[in-house]
PDB file of C-alpha atoms in Angstrom:
ATOM      1  CA  GLU A  24     -31.599  23.146   7.524  1.00 64.00           C
ATOM      2  CA  ALA A  25     -32.653  25.661   4.896  1.00 79.00           C
ATOM      3  CA  GLY A  26     -31.455  25.058   1.372  1.00 92.00           C
ATOM      4  CA  VAL A  27     -30.066  27.512  -1.141  1.00 96.00           C
ATOM      5  CA  THR A  28     -32.557  30.286  -1.776  1.00 96.00           C
ATOM      6  CA  GLN A  29     -32.739  32.661  -4.710  1.00 97.00           C
ATOM      7  CA  PHE A  30     -34.683  35.837  -5.311  1.00 97.00           C
ATOM      8  CA  PRO A  31     -36.634  36.694  -7.364  1.00 97.00           C
ATOM      9  CA  SER A  32     -37.995  33.480  -8.820  1.00 96.00           C
ATOM     10  CA  HIS A  33     -38.940  35.269 -12.032  1.00 97.00           C
ATOM     11  CA  SER A  34     -37.917  38.579 -13.562  1.00 97.00           C
ATOM     12  CA  VAL A  35     -39.123  40.141 -16.782  1.00 97.00           C
ATOM     13  CA  ILE A  36     -37.267  43.246 -17.942  1.00 97.00           C
ATOM     14  CA  GLU A  37     -36.740  45.184 -21.111  1.00 97.00           C
ATOM     15  CA  LYS A  38     -33.525  45.253 -23.060  1.00 96.00           C
ATOM     16  CA  GLY A  39     -31.195  47.869 -21.646  1.00 96.00           C
ATOM     17  CA  GLN A  40     -32.546  47.680 -18.100  1.00 97.00           C
ATOM     18  CA  THR A  41     -30.669  46.465 -15.050  1.00 97.00           C
ATOM     19  CA  VAL A  42     -31.516  43.401 -12.996  1.00 97.00           C
ATOM     20  CA  THR A  43     -30.008  42.129  -9.771  1.00 98.00           C
ATOM     21  CA  LEU A  44     -30.344  38.512  -8.725  1.00 98.00           C
ATOM     22  CA  ARG A  45     -29.734  37.370  -5.182  1.00 98.00           C
ATOM     23  CA  CYS A  46     -28.568  34.063  -3.775  1.00 98.00           C
ATOM     24  CA  ASP A  47     -28.454  32.974  -0.139  1.00 97.00           C
ATOM     25  CA  PRO A  48     -26.317  29.869   0.267  1.00 96.00           C
ATOM     26  CA  ILE A  49     -26.723  27.171   2.878  1.00 95.00           C
ATOM     27  CA  SER A  50     -25.503  28.523   6.198  1.00 93.00           C
ATOM     28  CA  GLY A  51     -21.838  27.787   6.748  1.00 91.00           C
ATOM     29  CA  HIS A  52     -21.061  27.114   3.109  1.00 94.00           C
ATOM     30  CA  ASP A  53     -17.991  29.067   2.072  1.00 93.00           C
ATOM     31  CA  ASN A  54     -18.256  28.116  -1.580  1.00 94.00           C
ATOM     32  CA  LEU A  55     -20.868  29.773  -3.759  1.00 96.00           C
ATOM     33  CA  TYR A  56     -21.340  29.197  -7.476  1.00 97.00           C
ATOM     34  CA  TRP A  57     -23.404  30.849 -10.189  1.00 98.00           C
ATOM     35  CA  TYR A  58     -24.578  28.937 -13.247  1.00 98.00           C
ATOM     36  CA  ARG A  59     -26.868  29.770 -16.140  1.00 97.00           C
ATOM     37  CA  ARG A  60     -29.056  27.720 -18.440  1.00 95.00           C
ATOM     38  CA  VAL A  61     -30.240  29.303 -21.658  1.00 94.00           C
ATOM     39  CA  MET A  62     -33.088  27.756 -23.641  1.00 87.00           C
ATOM     40  CA  GLY A  63     -32.239  24.337 -25.021  1.00 83.00           C
ATOM     41  CA  LYS A  64     -28.662  24.383 -23.769  1.00 91.00           C
ATOM     42  CA  GLU A  65     -26.836  22.821 -20.871  1.00 93.00           C
ATOM     43  CA  ILE A  66     -26.295  24.472 -17.491  1.00 95.00           C
ATOM     44  CA  LYS A  67     -23.075  26.485 -17.746  1.00 96.00           C
ATOM     45  CA  PHE A  68     -20.740  27.697 -15.035  1.00 96.00           C
ATOM     46  CA  LEU A  69     -20.378  31.438 -14.525  1.00 97.00           C
ATOM     47  CA  LEU A  70     -18.239  31.928 -11.440  1.00 96.00           C
ATOM     48  CA  HIS A  71     -17.175  30.637  -8.031  1.00 95.00           C
ATOM     49  CA  PHE A  72     -16.682  32.460  -4.748  1.00 95.00           C
ATOM     50  CA  VAL A  73     -14.743  31.189  -1.781  1.00 94.00           C
ATOM     51  CA  LYS A  74     -16.087  33.326   1.024  1.00 94.00           C
ATOM     52  CA  GLU A  75     -15.966  36.866  -0.396  1.00 94.00           C
ATOM     53  CA  SER A  76     -13.199  36.200  -2.942  1.00 94.00           C
ATOM     54  CA  LYS A  77     -13.747  35.332  -6.594  1.00 95.00           C
ATOM     55  CA  GLN A  78     -11.946  32.031  -7.081  1.00 93.00           C
ATOM     56  CA  ASP A  79     -12.883  31.477 -10.729  1.00 93.00           C
ATOM     57  CA  GLU A  80     -14.805  33.828 -12.973  1.00 94.00           C
ATOM     58  CA  SER A  81     -13.872  32.174 -16.252  1.00 93.00           C
ATOM     59  CA  GLY A  82     -17.493  31.597 -17.203  1.00 94.00           C
ATOM     60  CA  MET A  83     -18.668  35.191 -16.965  1.00 95.00           C
ATOM     61  CA  PRO A  84     -19.830  36.093 -20.490  1.00 91.00           C
ATOM     62  CA  ASN A  85     -18.806  39.764 -20.543  1.00 91.00           C
ATOM     63  CA  ASN A  86     -18.425  42.887 -18.437  1.00 92.00           C
ATOM     64  CA  ARG A  87     -22.162  43.491 -18.322  1.00 96.00           C
ATOM     65  CA  PHE A  88     -22.250  40.887 -15.561  1.00 97.00           C
ATOM     66  CA  LEU A  89     -21.062  41.783 -12.069  1.00 97.00           C
ATOM     67  CA  ALA A  90     -21.107  39.362  -9.161  1.00 97.00           C
ATOM     68  CA  GLU A  91     -20.458  40.307  -5.573  1.00 97.00           C
ATOM     69  CA  ARG A  92     -20.386  38.522  -2.247  1.00 96.00           C
ATOM     70  CA  THR A  93     -19.688  41.152   0.343  1.00 85.00           C
ATOM     71  CA  GLY A  94     -19.083  39.666   3.774  1.00 87.00           C
ATOM     72  CA  GLY A  95     -18.954  36.166   2.388  1.00 85.00           C
ATOM     73  CA  THR A  96     -22.638  35.437   2.951  1.00 92.00           C
ATOM     74  CA  TYR A  97     -25.223  36.124   0.256  1.00 96.00           C
ATOM     75  CA  SER A  98     -24.256  36.960  -3.310  1.00 98.00           C
ATOM     76  CA  THR A  99     -25.718  39.197  -5.978  1.00 98.00           C
ATOM     77  CA  LEU A 100     -25.408  38.957  -9.735  1.00 98.00           C
ATOM     78  CA  LYS A 101     -26.145  42.174 -11.597  1.00 98.00           C
ATOM     79  CA  VAL A 102     -26.727  42.364 -15.323  1.00 97.00           C
ATOM     80  CA  GLN A 103     -26.368  45.890 -16.698  1.00 96.00           C
ATOM     81  CA  PRO A 104     -27.521  46.603 -19.349  1.00 96.00           C
ATOM     82  CA  ALA A 105     -29.475  43.443 -20.072  1.00 96.00           C
ATOM     83  CA  GLU A 106     -29.527  42.038 -23.586  1.00 96.00           C
ATOM     84  CA  LEU A 107     -31.946  39.583 -25.196  1.00 96.00           C
ATOM     85  CA  GLU A 108     -29.394  36.762 -25.070  1.00 95.00           C
ATOM     86  CA  ASP A 109     -29.181  37.062 -21.279  1.00 96.00           C
ATOM     87  CA  SER A 110     -32.570  35.381 -20.958  1.00 97.00           C
ATOM     88  CA  GLY A 111     -32.403  32.050 -19.176  1.00 96.00           C
ATOM     89  CA  VAL A 112     -32.473  30.447 -15.762  1.00 96.00           C
ATOM     90  CA  TYR A 113     -29.758  31.528 -13.346  1.00 98.00           C
ATOM     91  CA  PHE A 114     -28.875  28.959 -10.718  1.00 97.00           C
ATOM     92  CA  CYS A 115     -26.898  29.421  -7.563  1.00 97.00           C
ATOM     93  CA  ALA A 116     -25.218  26.545  -5.748  1.00 97.00           C
ATOM     94  CA  SER A 117     -23.190  26.238  -2.572  1.00 96.00           C
ATOM     95  CA  SER A 118     -20.871  23.748  -0.957  1.00 93.00           C
ATOM     96  CA  GLN A 119     -19.052  23.548   2.332  1.00 90.00           C
ATOM     97  CA  GLU A 120     -15.757  22.359   0.891  1.00 83.00           C
ATOM     98  CA  ARG A 121     -14.255  22.757  -2.576  1.00 79.00           C
ATOM     99  CA  THR A 122     -15.727  20.554  -5.314  1.00 73.00           C
ATOM    100  CA  LYS A 123     -12.223  19.574  -6.392  1.00 70.00           C
ATOM    101  CA  THR A 124     -11.863  17.859  -3.017  1.00 72.00           C
ATOM    102  CA  GLY A 125     -15.031  15.937  -3.763  1.00 72.00           C
ATOM    103  CA  ASP A 126     -17.710  17.977  -2.039  1.00 82.00           C
ATOM    104  CA  THR A 127     -21.245  18.275  -3.354  1.00 88.00           C
ATOM    105  CA  GLN A 128     -22.817  21.405  -4.762  1.00 93.00           C
ATOM    106  CA  TYR A 129     -26.396  22.052  -3.620  1.00 94.00           C
ATOM    107  CA  PHE A 130     -28.503  24.036  -6.030  1.00 96.00           C
ATOM    108  CA  GLY A 131     -31.139  26.655  -5.513  1.00 96.00           C
ATOM    109  CA  PRO A 132     -34.423  26.791  -7.454  1.00 94.00           C
ATOM    110  CA  GLY A 133     -33.111  29.335  -9.931  1.00 96.00           C
ATOM    111  CA  THR A 134     -34.218  32.730 -11.162  1.00 97.00           C
ATOM    112  CA  ARG A 135     -35.918  32.757 -14.543  1.00 96.00           C
ATOM    113  CA  LEU A 136     -34.860  35.939 -16.347  1.00 97.00           C
ATOM    114  CA  THR A 137     -36.695  37.095 -19.445  1.00 97.00           C
ATOM    115  CA  VAL A 138     -35.334  40.058 -21.390  1.00 97.00           C
ATOM    116  CA  LEU A 139     -37.810  41.547 -23.870  1.00 96.00           C
TER     117      LEU A 139
ATOM    118  CA  GLN B  16     -17.620  17.850 -29.492  1.00 69.00           C
ATOM    119  CA  LYS B  17     -19.465  18.695 -26.300  1.00 76.00           C
ATOM    120  CA  GLU B  18     -17.575  18.187 -23.053  1.00 90.00           C
ATOM    121  CA  VAL B  19     -20.392  16.114 -21.532  1.00 94.00           C
ATOM    122  CA  GLU B  20     -22.866  14.361 -23.787  1.00 94.00           C
ATOM    123  CA  GLN B  21     -26.212  12.843 -22.961  1.00 95.00           C
ATOM    124  CA  ASN B  22     -29.072  11.624 -25.087  1.00 90.00           C
ATOM    125  CA  SER B  23     -31.852  14.171 -24.611  1.00 88.00           C
ATOM    126  CA  GLY B  24     -34.569  11.517 -24.768  1.00 88.00           C
ATOM    127  CA  PRO B  25     -37.284  11.159 -23.794  1.00 94.00           C
ATOM    128  CA  LEU B  26     -36.496   7.735 -22.450  1.00 95.00           C
ATOM    129  CA  SER B  27     -39.785   5.975 -21.782  1.00 97.00           C
ATOM    130  CA  VAL B  28     -39.911   2.930 -19.521  1.00 97.00           C
ATOM    131  CA  PRO B  29     -42.818   1.104 -17.887  1.00 97.00           C
ATOM    132  CA  GLU B  30     -43.284   1.181 -14.147  1.00 97.00           C
ATOM    133  CA  GLY B  31     -41.137  -1.453 -12.453  1.00 97.00           C
ATOM    134  CA  ALA B  32     -38.561  -1.610 -15.241  1.00 97.00           C
ATOM    135  CA  ILE B  33     -34.894  -0.626 -15.111  1.00 97.00           C
ATOM    136  CA  ALA B  34     -34.085   2.782 -16.582  1.00 97.00           C
ATOM    137  CA  SER B  35     -30.557   3.164 -17.939  1.00 97.00           C
ATOM    138  CA  LEU B  36     -29.178   6.664 -18.416  1.00 97.00           C
ATOM    139  CA  ASN B  37     -25.844   7.230 -20.091  1.00 96.00           C
ATOM    140  CA  CYS B  38     -23.267   9.996 -20.217  1.00 96.00           C
ATOM    141  CA  THR B  39     -19.904  10.376 -21.924  1.00 96.00           C
ATOM    142  CA  TYR B  40     -17.276  13.022 -21.242  1.00 94.00           C
ATOM    143  CA  SER B  41     -14.303  14.276 -23.183  1.00 91.00           C
ATOM    144  CA  ASP B  42     -11.811  15.457 -20.527  1.00 86.00           C
ATOM    145  CA  ARG B  43      -9.620  12.547 -19.460  1.00 82.00           C
ATOM    146  CA  VAL B  44      -8.578  14.268 -16.228  1.00 83.00           C
ATOM    147  CA  SER B  45     -12.142  14.450 -14.943  1.00 83.00           C
ATOM    148  CA  GLN B  46     -12.217  13.146 -11.416  1.00 83.00           C
ATOM    149  CA  SER B  47     -15.702  13.526  -9.932  1.00 91.00           C
ATOM    150  CA  PHE B  48     -19.012  12.595 -11.482  1.00 94.00           C
ATOM    151  CA  PHE B  49     -22.491  13.520 -10.375  1.00 95.00           C
ATOM    152  CA  TRP B  50     -26.042  12.675 -11.325  1.00 97.00           C
ATOM    153  CA  TYR B  51     -28.658  15.306 -10.554  1.00 97.00           C
ATOM    154  CA  ARG B  52     -32.403  14.922 -10.931  1.00 97.00           C
ATOM    155  CA  GLN B  53     -34.440  17.960 -11.927  1.00 95.00           C
ATOM    156  CA  TYR B  54     -38.214  18.159 -11.891  1.00 95.00           C
ATOM    157  CA  SER B  55     -39.694  20.813 -14.125  1.00 90.00           C
ATOM    158  CA  GLY B  56     -39.234  24.269 -12.603  1.00 86.00           C
ATOM    159  CA  LYS B  57     -37.329  22.927  -9.614  1.00 90.00           C
ATOM    160  CA  SER B  58     -33.704  22.916  -8.528  1.00 91.00           C
ATOM    161  CA  PRO B  59     -31.300  20.160  -9.581  1.00 94.00           C
ATOM    162  CA  GLU B  60     -31.142  17.628  -6.754  1.00 95.00           C
ATOM    163  CA  LEU B  61     -28.113  15.375  -6.249  1.00 94.00           C
ATOM    164  CA  ILE B  62     -28.920  11.685  -6.719  1.00 94.00           C
ATOM    165  CA  MET B  63     -25.488  10.065  -6.843  1.00 94.00           C
ATOM    166  CA  SER B  64     -21.816  10.964  -6.874  1.00 93.00           C
ATOM    167  CA  ILE B  65     -19.053   8.618  -7.982  1.00 94.00           C
ATOM    168  CA  TYR B  66     -15.292   9.060  -7.996  1.00 91.00           C
ATOM    169  CA  SER B  67     -13.773   5.620  -8.684  1.00 91.00           C
ATOM    170  CA  ASN B  68     -14.173   3.091 -11.445  1.00 94.00           C
ATOM    171  CA  GLY B  69     -16.879   0.522 -10.853  1.00 95.00           C
ATOM    172  CA  ASP B  70     -20.364   0.549  -9.413  1.00 96.00           C
ATOM    173  CA  LYS B  71     -21.853   2.505  -6.546  1.00 96.00           C
ATOM    174  CA  GLU B  72     -25.289   1.567  -5.257  1.00 97.00           C
ATOM    175  CA  ASP B  73     -27.712   3.611  -3.181  1.00 95.00           C
ATOM    176  CA  GLY B  74     -31.185   2.172  -2.829  1.00 96.00           C
ATOM    177  CA  ARG B  75     -32.763   1.811  -6.260  1.00 97.00           C
ATOM    178  CA  PHE B  76     -29.950   3.802  -7.896  1.00 97.00           C
ATOM    179  CA  THR B  77     -26.624   2.490  -9.193  1.00 97.00           C
ATOM    180  CA  ALA B  78     -23.972   4.701 -10.726  1.00 97.00           C
ATOM    181  CA  GLN B  79     -21.355   3.089 -12.941  1.00 97.00           C
ATOM    182  CA  LEU B  80     -18.059   4.699 -13.928  1.00 96.00           C
ATOM    183  CA  ASN B  81     -15.571   3.598 -16.554  1.00 95.00           C
ATOM    184  CA  LYS B  82     -12.762   6.138 -16.814  1.00 92.00           C
ATOM    185  CA  ALA B  83     -10.962   4.253 -19.592  1.00 92.00           C
ATOM    186  CA  SER B  84     -14.055   4.570 -21.786  1.00 93.00           C
ATOM    187  CA  GLN B  85     -14.928   8.019 -20.368  1.00 93.00           C
ATOM    188  CA  TYR B  86     -18.394   6.809 -19.599  1.00 94.00           C
ATOM    189  CA  VAL B  87     -20.702   7.131 -16.616  1.00 96.00           C
ATOM    190  CA  SER B  88     -24.192   5.726 -16.281  1.00 97.00           C
ATOM    191  CA  LEU B  89     -27.106   5.703 -13.873  1.00 98.00           C
ATOM    192  CA  LEU B  90     -29.392   2.723 -13.442  1.00 97.00           C
ATOM    193  CA  ILE B  91     -32.756   3.135 -11.756  1.00 97.00           C
ATOM    194  CA  ARG B  92     -34.298  -0.160 -10.672  1.00 98.00           C
ATOM    195  CA  ASP B  93     -38.026  -0.641 -10.121  1.00 97.00           C
ATOM    196  CA  SER B  94     -38.753   2.667 -11.872  1.00 97.00           C
ATOM    197  CA  GLN B  95     -41.696   4.627 -10.493  1.00 97.00           C
ATOM    198  CA  PRO B  96     -43.796   7.357 -12.144  1.00 96.00           C
ATOM    199  CA  SER B  97     -42.318   9.730  -9.540  1.00 96.00           C
ATOM    200  CA  ASP B  98     -38.902   9.119 -11.133  1.00 97.00           C
ATOM    201  CA  SER B  99     -40.114  10.965 -14.232  1.00 97.00           C
ATOM    202  CA  ALA B 100     -37.778  13.955 -14.481  1.00 97.00           C
ATOM    203  CA  THR B 101     -34.715  15.222 -16.312  1.00 96.00           C
ATOM    204  CA  TYR B 102     -31.465  13.594 -15.212  1.00 98.00           C
ATOM    205  CA  LEU B 103     -28.359  15.735 -15.491  1.00 97.00           C
ATOM    206  CA  CYS B 104     -24.864  14.329 -15.707  1.00 97.00           C
ATOM    207  CA  ALA B 105     -22.189  16.652 -14.308  1.00 95.00           C
ATOM    208  CA  VAL B 106     -18.429  16.282 -14.345  1.00 93.00           C
ATOM    209  CA  ASN B 107     -15.734  17.998 -12.328  1.00 89.00           C
ATOM    210  CA  SER B 108     -12.239  18.139 -13.780  1.00 81.00           C
ATOM    211  CA  TYR B 109      -8.972  17.895 -11.915  1.00 77.00           C
ATOM    212  CA  ASN B 110      -8.005  20.991  -9.973  1.00 79.00           C
ATOM    213  CA  THR B 111     -11.155  22.964 -10.712  1.00 84.00           C
ATOM    214  CA  ASP B 112     -14.334  23.415  -8.763  1.00 87.00           C
ATOM    215  CA  LYS B 113     -16.808  24.038 -11.562  1.00 91.00           C
ATOM    216  CA  LEU B 114     -19.253  21.435 -12.756  1.00 93.00           C
ATOM    217  CA  ILE B 115     -19.657  20.794 -16.464  1.00 94.00           C
ATOM    218  CA  PHE B 116     -23.140  19.601 -17.301  1.00 96.00           C
ATOM    219  CA  GLY B 117     -24.703  17.629 -20.087  1.00 96.00           C
ATOM    220  CA  THR B 118     -28.001  18.785 -21.531  1.00 95.00           C
ATOM    221  CA  GLY B 119     -29.874  16.146 -19.532  1.00 95.00           C
ATOM    222  CA  THR B 120     -31.990  13.108 -20.388  1.00 96.00           C
ATOM    223  CA  ARG B 121     -35.728  13.301 -19.877  1.00 96.00           C
ATOM    224  CA  LEU B 122     -37.065  10.112 -18.308  1.00 97.00           C
ATOM    225  CA  GLN B 123     -40.742   9.171 -18.498  1.00 97.00           C
ATOM    226  CA  VAL B 124     -42.010   6.265 -16.404  1.00 97.00           C
ATOM    227  CA  PHE B 125     -45.502   5.222 -17.414  1.00 95.00           C
ATOM    228  CA  PRO B 126     -47.884   3.164 -15.232  1.00 92.00           C
TER     229      PRO B 126
END
């Protein structure tokens, strides 16, 4: 069974540009999560989809970030316009059931975003 | 106060020794606790999950949970150089699905 995949693995952009990150969850997993780790800090939650619906977007830093999951399969996270403080590693995770019922989140390898 | 606290390390132990990794959390209604292992540049990989007070063993790994003290630990017996990685403690609070992570403890097992 394929794990969570993310694309690209690395992205280097200039301040003010737009970047779109993609996540493909494990097949059959309705729950999809985005997290971010900035340098020296802990991994922080951004948002949670159940199928195509946003269940919790309390961690989204501001309206420059837009996440979508059309059709309830893969998800994209767009940053527009990118700022220097957006640099970090963006992780995607998926789970079959809700974490609050005890299910496990499986993480992808992450996308390392560098904003210059 | 951070929601989940871990000593950043590095924690250095000789091969064959027991490595003890600790984590404290601030939210008393936390209900699920996870230990992830992350090799440099790789994805966090689940090692153990624990939901009830006490010990849970899986091979060389034992997770210990004490909800009264808001403390969760991971013991690695017979440590191997391949166990060298960053260990992330993650907590899930009641009625939410998000994981709250500590900064991780870097473990070094030397031959």
